[in-house]
Coordinates of C-alpha atoms and ligand atoms in Angstrom, one line a residue:
M1 CA 0.2 -0.1 -0.6
T2 CA 0.7 3.5 -0.8
V3 CA 0.9 6.3 1.6
D4 CA -1.4 7.9 -0.4
T5 CA -3.5 4.4 -0.2
Q6 CA -3.0 4.4 2.7
S7 CA -4.2 7.6 3.7
E8 CA -7.0 7.2 1.9
H9 CA -7.7 4.3 3.7
I10 CA -8.0 5.6 7.4
T11 CA -9.8 8.2 6.1
T12 CA -12.6 6.1 4.8
M13 CA -12.0 4.1 8.0
A14 CA -13.0 6.4 9.6
F15 CA -15.7 8.0 7.7
D16 CA -18.8 5.9 9.0
V17 CA -22.2 7.4 6.7
K18 CA -24.3 5.3 8.1
S19 CA -23.6 5.7 11.7
I20 CA -23.9 8.9 10.8
K21 CA -27.0 8.9 8.5
Q22 CA -28.8 7.5 11.7
D23 CA -27.2 10.2 14.2
F24 CA -30.1 13.0 11.8
P25 CA -33.8 11.3 13.1
A26 CA -35.8 13.6 10.7
L27 CA -33.8 11.3 7.8
A28 CA -35.2 7.6 8.3
Q29 CA -39.0 8.0 7.1
T30 CA -40.8 7.6 4.0
V31 CA -42.2 10.2 1.7
H32 CA -44.8 9.1 -0.1
N33 CA -43.4 5.6 1.0
K34 CA -40.6 5.8 -0.6
P35 CA -37.7 6.4 2.4
L36 CA -36.6 10.0 2.2
I37 CA -33.3 11.0 0.7
Y38 CA -32.8 14.9 1.2
F39 CA -30.8 16.7 -1.1
D40 CA -31.9 19.7 0.3
N41 CA -29.2 20.3 2.2
A42 CA -28.5 23.6 0.4
A43 CA -31.6 25.1 1.5
T44 CA -31.1 24.1 5.2
S45 CA -29.2 20.4 6.9
Q46 CA -31.1 18.7 9.0
K47 CA -30.2 18.1 12.7
P48 CA -28.5 15.0 14.9
Q49 CA -29.7 14.2 17.3
A50 CA -27.1 15.7 19.7
V51 CA -27.8 19.0 18.8
I52 CA -31.9 18.6 19.0
D53 CA -31.2 17.0 22.7
S54 CA -28.7 20.1 23.3
L55 CA -31.4 22.8 22.8
V56 CA -34.3 20.2 24.5
H57 CA -31.7 20.0 27.8
Y58 CA -31.2 23.2 28.1
Y59 CA -35.4 24.6 27.8
Q60 CA -35.6 21.9 30.4
H61 CA -33.1 22.5 32.5
D62 CA -30.7 25.0 32.5
N63 CA -33.3 28.5 30.7
A64 CA -32.9 31.4 32.2
N65 CA -31.5 35.0 30.4
I66 CA -27.7 35.3 30.2
H67 CA -25.2 38.3 31.6
R68 CA -27.4 39.6 34.3
G69 CA -28.6 36.9 36.8
V70 CA -27.5 36.6 39.9
H71 CA -28.6 32.8 40.3
T72 CA -27.4 29.2 39.0
L73 CA -29.6 29.0 36.5
S74 CA -28.4 32.7 34.9
E75 CA -25.2 32.2 35.5
R76 CA -24.8 28.1 33.7
A77 CA -27.0 29.7 30.8
T78 CA -24.6 32.2 30.1
K79 CA -21.6 30.9 30.8
A80 CA -22.9 28.4 27.7
Y81 CA -23.8 30.3 25.7
E82 CA -20.7 32.3 26.1
D83 CA -18.9 28.6 26.1
A84 CA -21.0 28.0 22.0
R85 CA -18.9 31.6 21.6
K86 CA -15.3 30.3 22.2
T87 CA -16.3 26.7 20.0
V88 CA -17.2 29.6 17.4
Q89 CA -13.6 31.6 17.2
Q90 CA -12.5 27.6 17.6
F91 CA -14.4 26.7 14.5
V92 CA -13.3 29.3 12.4
N93 CA -9.9 30.1 13.8
A94 CA -10.0 34.0 14.9
K95 CA -8.4 35.6 17.3
H96 CA -10.8 36.7 19.8
D97 CA -14.2 35.0 21.1
S98 CA -15.0 38.6 20.8
E99 CA -14.8 39.3 17.6
I100 CA -17.6 36.6 17.6
V101 CA -21.3 38.4 17.2
F102 CA -24.0 36.0 17.3
L103 CA -26.6 37.0 14.8
R104 CA -30.1 35.1 12.9
G105 CA -27.6 34.5 10.2
T106 CA -25.7 35.7 7.0
T107 CA -28.7 37.5 5.8
E108 CA -28.7 39.0 9.6
A109 CA -24.9 38.9 9.2
I110 CA -24.5 41.4 6.2
N111 CA -27.2 43.9 7.1
L112 CA -25.2 44.4 10.1
V113 CA -22.4 45.5 8.3
A114 CA -24.6 47.3 6.0
Q115 CA -25.9 49.6 7.8
S116 CA -23.6 49.8 11.0
Y117 CA -20.3 49.5 8.6
G118 CA -21.7 50.8 6.1
R119 CA -23.4 54.2 6.8
A120 CA -20.0 55.0 9.2
N121 CA -17.4 54.8 5.8
I122 CA -19.1 54.4 2.5
G123 CA -20.3 58.0 1.3
Q124 CA -22.7 59.4 -2.0
D125 CA -20.4 58.1 -5.0
D126 CA -18.1 55.3 -3.4
E127 CA -17.7 52.3 -4.3
I128 CA -18.9 48.6 -3.3
I129 CA -17.9 45.8 -5.4
I130 CA -19.9 43.1 -5.2
S131 CA -20.1 39.5 -7.5
E132 CA -22.8 38.5 -10.6
M133 CA -23.8 34.7 -8.0
E134 CA -24.3 36.6 -4.9
H135 CA -27.0 35.2 -3.4
H136 CA -29.8 37.9 -2.2
A137 CA -28.1 38.1 1.4
N138 CA -25.2 40.2 -0.3
I139 CA -27.2 42.2 -2.9
V140 CA -30.1 43.8 -1.4
P141 CA -28.4 45.0 2.1
W142 CA -26.2 46.3 -0.5
Q143 CA -28.6 47.4 -2.8
M144 CA -30.2 49.6 0.2
L145 CA -26.9 50.8 1.8
C146 CA -25.9 52.4 -1.5
E147 CA -30.1 54.1 -1.9
Q148 CA -29.2 55.7 1.5
T149 CA -25.7 57.3 0.8
G150 CA -25.2 57.3 -2.7
A151 CA -22.9 55.4 -2.7
T152 CA -23.1 52.9 -6.2
L153 CA -22.8 49.0 -6.7
K154 CA -20.0 47.4 -9.1
I155 CA -20.4 43.8 -10.0
I156 CA -17.7 41.3 -10.9
P157 CA -19.2 39.4 -13.5
I158 CA -19.0 35.7 -14.6
N159 CA -18.0 33.2 -17.4
D160 CA -20.9 30.3 -18.3
K161 CA -19.6 27.7 -15.8
G162 CA -19.7 30.0 -13.5
E163 CA -16.7 31.3 -12.7
L164 CA -15.8 35.2 -11.4
L165 CA -13.5 36.5 -13.7
L166 CA -11.0 37.7 -11.6
E167 CA -9.4 40.2 -14.2
E168 CA -12.5 42.4 -14.3
Y169 CA -12.3 41.8 -10.6
Q170 CA -9.1 43.5 -10.9
A171 CA -10.3 46.2 -12.4
L172 CA -12.9 47.2 -10.6
F173 CA -11.4 49.5 -8.0
S174 CA -10.7 52.5 -7.6
N175 CA -10.1 55.3 -5.2
K176 CA -13.9 55.2 -4.4
T177 CA -13.4 51.6 -3.4
K178 CA -15.2 51.6 -0.1
L179 CA -16.2 47.7 0.4
V180 CA -16.1 44.2 -1.5
A181 CA -18.6 41.7 -0.9
V182 CA -18.7 38.5 -2.1
V183 CA -19.1 34.6 -1.8
H184 CA -17.4 31.5 -0.6
I185 CA -19.2 29.1 -1.9
S186 CA -22.9 29.6 -5.0
N187 CA -25.6 28.3 -3.7
A188 CA -27.3 28.1 -7.0
L189 CA -23.7 26.9 -8.7
G190 CA -21.7 24.8 -6.2
T191 CA -18.3 27.0 -7.3
I192 CA -16.0 27.5 -4.9
N193 CA -14.2 30.8 -4.9
P194 CA -10.5 31.9 -4.9
I195 CA -11.6 34.1 -1.6
K196 CA -7.8 34.3 -0.1
Q197 CA -6.4 35.7 -4.1
M198 CA -9.5 37.7 -3.9
I199 CA -9.2 38.8 -0.3
D200 CA -5.3 39.8 -0.3
I201 CA -6.1 41.9 -4.0
A202 CA -8.6 44.0 -1.9
H203 CA -6.2 44.2 0.6
Q204 CA -3.5 45.0 -2.1
H205 CA -5.9 48.2 -2.9
D206 CA -6.0 48.9 1.4
V207 CA -9.9 48.3 0.9
P208 CA -11.8 45.7 3.6
I209 CA -13.3 42.8 2.4
L210 CA -16.5 40.8 3.9
I211 CA -16.8 36.8 2.9
D212 CA -20.5 35.4 2.9
G213 CA -19.4 31.4 4.7
A214 CA -23.4 30.9 4.2
Q215 CA -22.4 27.9 2.0
A216 CA -18.9 26.6 3.0
T217 CA -19.0 26.1 6.7
P218 CA -20.6 23.1 6.7
H219 CA -18.3 22.0 4.2
M220 CA -14.8 22.9 4.3
A221 CA -12.3 24.2 7.0
I222 CA -12.4 28.3 7.6
D223 CA -9.7 29.7 9.3
V224 CA -9.9 33.8 9.1
Q225 CA -6.9 34.3 10.3
A226 CA -4.9 32.5 7.5
L227 CA -7.9 34.0 5.4
G228 CA -7.4 37.6 6.5
C229 CA -10.3 38.1 5.4
D230 CA -12.0 41.3 7.6
F231 CA -15.7 39.4 7.9
Y232 CA -17.2 36.5 7.7
T233 CA -20.5 35.2 7.8
L234 CA -22.1 32.2 8.3
S235 CA -25.0 30.7 9.1
G236 CA -26.0 27.9 11.9
H237 CA -29.6 25.8 10.2
K238 CA -27.3 25.0 6.9
M239 CA -24.4 22.9 9.4
Y240 CA -26.6 21.3 11.5
G241 CA -27.6 23.4 14.4
P242 CA -30.6 25.1 14.3
T243 CA -32.6 27.7 12.9
G244 CA -32.5 31.8 13.6
I245 CA -28.4 32.0 15.1
G246 CA -25.7 32.4 12.9
A247 CA -22.4 34.7 13.4
L248 CA -20.9 37.7 12.5
Y249 CA -16.9 37.8 12.7
A250 CA -15.1 40.8 12.6
K251 CA -11.5 42.0 12.9
K252 CA -10.9 43.7 16.7
E253 CA -10.2 46.6 15.1
I254 CA -12.7 47.3 12.9
L255 CA -15.9 46.3 14.8
E256 CA -14.4 48.7 18.0
K257 CA -14.5 51.3 15.8
M258 CA -18.3 50.5 14.3
P259 CA -21.5 51.8 15.2
P260 CA -23.8 49.6 17.7
Y261 CA -26.7 48.2 14.7
Q262 CA -30.0 48.0 17.0
G263 CA -30.2 49.7 20.1
G264 CA -32.3 48.0 23.2
G265 CA -31.4 46.0 26.0
E266 CA -27.9 44.4 27.0
M267 CA -26.2 46.0 24.0
I268 CA -25.6 49.3 26.4
K269 CA -22.7 50.7 29.9
M270 CA -24.7 52.9 30.9
V271 CA -28.7 55.5 29.6
T272 CA -29.7 58.2 30.6
F273 CA -32.3 60.5 28.8
E274 CA -28.9 62.5 28.3
K275 CA -27.1 60.5 26.8
T276 CA -26.0 56.1 26.3
T277 CA -22.3 54.1 26.4
Y278 CA -22.4 51.6 24.5
N279 CA -21.1 48.6 25.2
E280 CA -17.7 46.3 24.6
I281 CA -17.5 44.0 22.0
P282 CA -19.0 41.5 20.8
F283 CA -22.2 42.4 23.4
R284 CA -22.9 46.0 21.4
Y285 CA -23.7 44.2 18.0
E286 CA -26.3 41.5 21.1
A287 CA -29.0 43.6 21.8
G288 CA -31.8 42.5 23.1
T289 CA -33.3 38.7 24.4
M290 CA -30.7 36.2 22.3
H291 CA -31.5 33.4 21.1
I292 CA -29.2 31.3 23.6
A293 CA -30.4 28.2 22.5
G294 CA -29.2 28.5 19.4
A295 CA -26.0 29.3 20.4
I296 CA -25.5 26.4 22.3
G297 CA -27.5 24.5 19.7
L298 CA -25.1 26.1 17.0
A299 CA -21.9 25.0 19.5
T300 CA -23.4 21.2 19.6
A301 CA -23.5 21.1 15.8
I302 CA -19.6 21.8 15.6
D303 CA -18.8 19.5 18.6
Y304 CA -20.9 17.1 16.1
I305 CA -18.8 18.2 12.5
Q306 CA -14.9 18.1 15.2
S307 CA -15.8 14.8 15.9
I308 CA -16.5 13.4 12.6
G309 CA -13.3 15.8 11.4
I310 CA -14.2 18.7 8.9
E311 CA -10.9 17.7 6.4
N312 CA -13.6 13.9 6.3
I313 CA -16.0 15.3 5.3
A314 CA -14.8 17.4 2.9
H315 CA -13.3 14.0 1.1
Y316 CA -16.6 12.8 1.7
E317 CA -18.1 14.9 -0.3
Q318 CA -16.0 15.5 -2.8
G319 CA -16.6 11.4 -4.0
L320 CA -20.0 12.3 -3.8
S321 CA -19.6 15.4 -6.0
A322 CA -17.5 13.9 -8.4
Y323 CA -20.0 10.5 -8.9
A324 CA -23.2 13.1 -9.3
Q325 CA -21.0 14.9 -11.9
Q326 CA -19.8 11.4 -13.8
L327 CA -24.1 10.6 -13.6
A328 CA -24.7 14.5 -15.0
D329 CA -22.3 13.8 -17.6
D330 CA -23.8 10.4 -19.0
F331 CA -26.8 11.3 -18.9
D332 CA -28.7 13.5 -21.9
G333 CA -30.9 16.0 -21.8
L334 CA -29.1 17.0 -18.9
R335 CA -27.7 20.2 -18.9
V336 CA -26.1 21.3 -15.8
I337 CA -25.9 25.0 -14.6
G338 CA -22.6 25.8 -12.8
T339 CA -19.7 24.3 -14.2
A340 CA -16.9 25.1 -12.8
A341 CA -13.4 23.7 -12.0
D342 CA -13.8 24.1 -8.2
K343 CA -16.9 23.2 -7.3
T344 CA -18.5 22.2 -4.3
G345 CA -21.9 19.2 -3.9
I346 CA -24.5 21.2 -5.8
L347 CA -25.6 19.8 -9.1
S348 CA -27.5 22.7 -10.4
F349 CA -29.6 21.3 -13.5
L350 CA -32.1 21.5 -16.2
L351 CA -34.3 18.5 -17.8
D352 CA -34.7 18.5 -21.8
N353 CA -37.6 21.2 -21.8
I354 CA -39.3 20.3 -18.8
H355 CA -40.0 23.1 -16.3
A356 CA -37.6 22.3 -12.6
H357 CA -40.8 22.9 -10.2
D358 CA -42.1 20.0 -12.5
V359 CA -39.0 18.2 -12.0
G360 CA -39.1 19.0 -8.4
T361 CA -42.7 17.8 -7.9
I362 CA -41.5 14.0 -9.4
L363 CA -38.6 14.1 -7.9
D364 CA -40.9 14.7 -4.7
H365 CA -43.1 11.8 -5.5
E366 CA -40.0 9.2 -4.9
G367 CA -38.9 10.6 -2.1
I368 CA -36.6 12.2 -3.4
A369 CA -36.0 16.0 -2.1
I370 CA -34.4 18.5 -3.8
R371 CA -34.9 22.6 -4.9
T372 CA -36.1 24.4 -7.7
G373 CA -36.7 28.0 -8.2
H374 CA -33.9 30.7 -8.5
H375 CA -32.6 30.5 -5.4
C376 CA -32.2 33.7 -4.4
A377 CA -29.4 34.2 -7.1
M378 CA -31.6 35.6 -9.5
P379 CA -28.5 37.9 -11.2
V380 CA -27.1 34.3 -12.3
M381 CA -30.8 32.6 -13.4
Q382 CA -30.4 35.7 -15.9
H383 CA -26.8 35.5 -16.5
F384 CA -28.2 32.2 -18.1
N385 CA -31.1 33.2 -19.9
I386 CA -33.5 30.6 -17.5
P387 CA -36.0 31.6 -14.8
A388 CA -35.0 28.2 -12.5
T389 CA -33.2 25.7 -11.7
A390 CA -33.6 22.3 -10.6
R391 CA -30.4 21.9 -7.4
A392 CA -29.6 19.1 -5.5
S393 CA -27.9 19.9 -3.1
F394 CA -25.3 16.9 -1.2
C395 CA -23.7 16.7 2.2
M396 CA -21.8 14.3 4.7
Y397 CA -25.3 11.8 5.6
N398 CA -25.5 11.2 1.5
T399 CA -24.3 8.0 -0.5
K400 CA -23.4 7.6 -3.9
A401 CA -26.7 5.0 -3.6
E402 CA -28.4 7.6 -3.1
I403 CA -27.9 9.5 -6.0
K404 CA -27.8 6.4 -8.2
Q405 CA -31.5 6.7 -7.1
L406 CA -31.3 10.5 -8.1
F407 CA -30.6 9.5 -11.9
S408 CA -33.0 6.9 -11.8
A409 CA -36.0 8.5 -10.7
L410 CA -35.3 12.1 -13.2
D411 CA -35.6 8.5 -15.9
K412 CA -39.1 8.5 -14.5
V413 CA -39.7 12.3 -14.5
R414 CA -38.7 12.3 -18.4
E415 CA -40.8 8.9 -19.3
V416 CA -43.6 11.2 -18.0
F417 CA -43.2 13.9 -20.1
A418 CA -42.0 12.0 -23.4
K419 CA -46.1 10.6 -22.9
Ligands
7TS1 N1 -25.8 33.4 1.4 C1 -25.7 32.7 0.5 C2 -24.7 31.9 -0.4 C3 -26.5 31.5 1.0 O1 -27.0 29.8 0.4 C4 -28.1 31.7 1.9 C5 -29.3 30.6 1.6 C6 -28.1 32.6 2.5 C7 -27.1 34.1 1.7 C8 -29.1 33.4 3.8 O2 -28.7 32.7 4.5 P1 -30.2 33.0 5.6 O3 -29.5 31.7 6.6 O4 -29.6 34.3 6.3 O5 -31.2 32.5 5.0 N2 -29.7 30.0 0.7 C9 -30.7 29.6 0.8 C10 -30.8 29.1 -0.6 O6 -29.5 28.6 -1.3 N3 -31.9 27.7 -0.3 O7 -33.1 28.5 1.1 C11 -31.8 29.0 1.4

């Protein structure tokens, strides 16, 4: 056995998809009398029992408001919440736990940066660079900021494989550029963007950069210090955690200078009717009672991911992705939208001239859950001049056997439409 095959062997040994699947109770059900095959992971992933248990445990034993009580339950809840922040910090390798702000998810994180950092630093005629492949969450908050300030958006174009054109990106910088905001992995195309290179280019122009990591954190190791990005966002529900919780990473020196986002309890130091002073970071950005159980559930999801190993997950999912691509290549009449050289486990496709919604409905009758539509990335659809795609998105509990069944079901879709 060569060293390579040996390490491959070890990785495969460590990855027991059968037992992983058993950790997810929602996967053990039938839909239309067929065993559920869940391929809508880019929308939201299923939750392992450990995450569900951690939510129940919190509400059964530790439920209390945080940071303010002197009683035992409040101290316990505060500790669990702050430990969760440290878990997220370690997961993305941030330098300080105060660089992690808990929020509802990527959408809220980007809105926070737009309204707090953006309103303070971006003005009339300034420019913000985003790309053609952004989710609406990384378009609309910037458009709103532009309406409020008179700034303008500059768009990095994509090619027909769904890759960003880096030369065009370089050419977009001017002395008016104040921020870059770009997606790490496209939810509509699966493209993995060369963000390290993009971050370095932004910094060569002294421009800060936000990375939308919603689709990346479940699938690959993130090291914000090595990347050097100024902001990074994640959504808990896409990485086996609860809905309604996510996080913003921002460099300490930037976070310390930003004005508050929402006002209310917890985010203040001192309030009088004449003047209010604001709390330290990250609490300054966490107004009101937070989703305490959600943060704890997210930390449990991260522990779960780490118990399997994010590198093992990435390796396994690459195998799924390559297999799906191979079956797609051999499938007559199937057109894959998003064929970037560097791709993750997202298969966006069109089948003959059958509407994506019809494909999705027939697959549902076969017990297969996919998403159809524009995937909140309408400019991507406009680029390809299509209204919608069918999208199967894979994660660590999926198998090649399930992917094979997807393609058998697509055969059935064609039969239905051939009649
Ligand atoms: N950015 C990307 C790249 C996304 O894929 C999504 C959600 C968001 C931002 C917004 O995340 P949220 O957690 O704040 O909602 N994407 C999808 C999807 O592809 N299908 O449903 C939601």
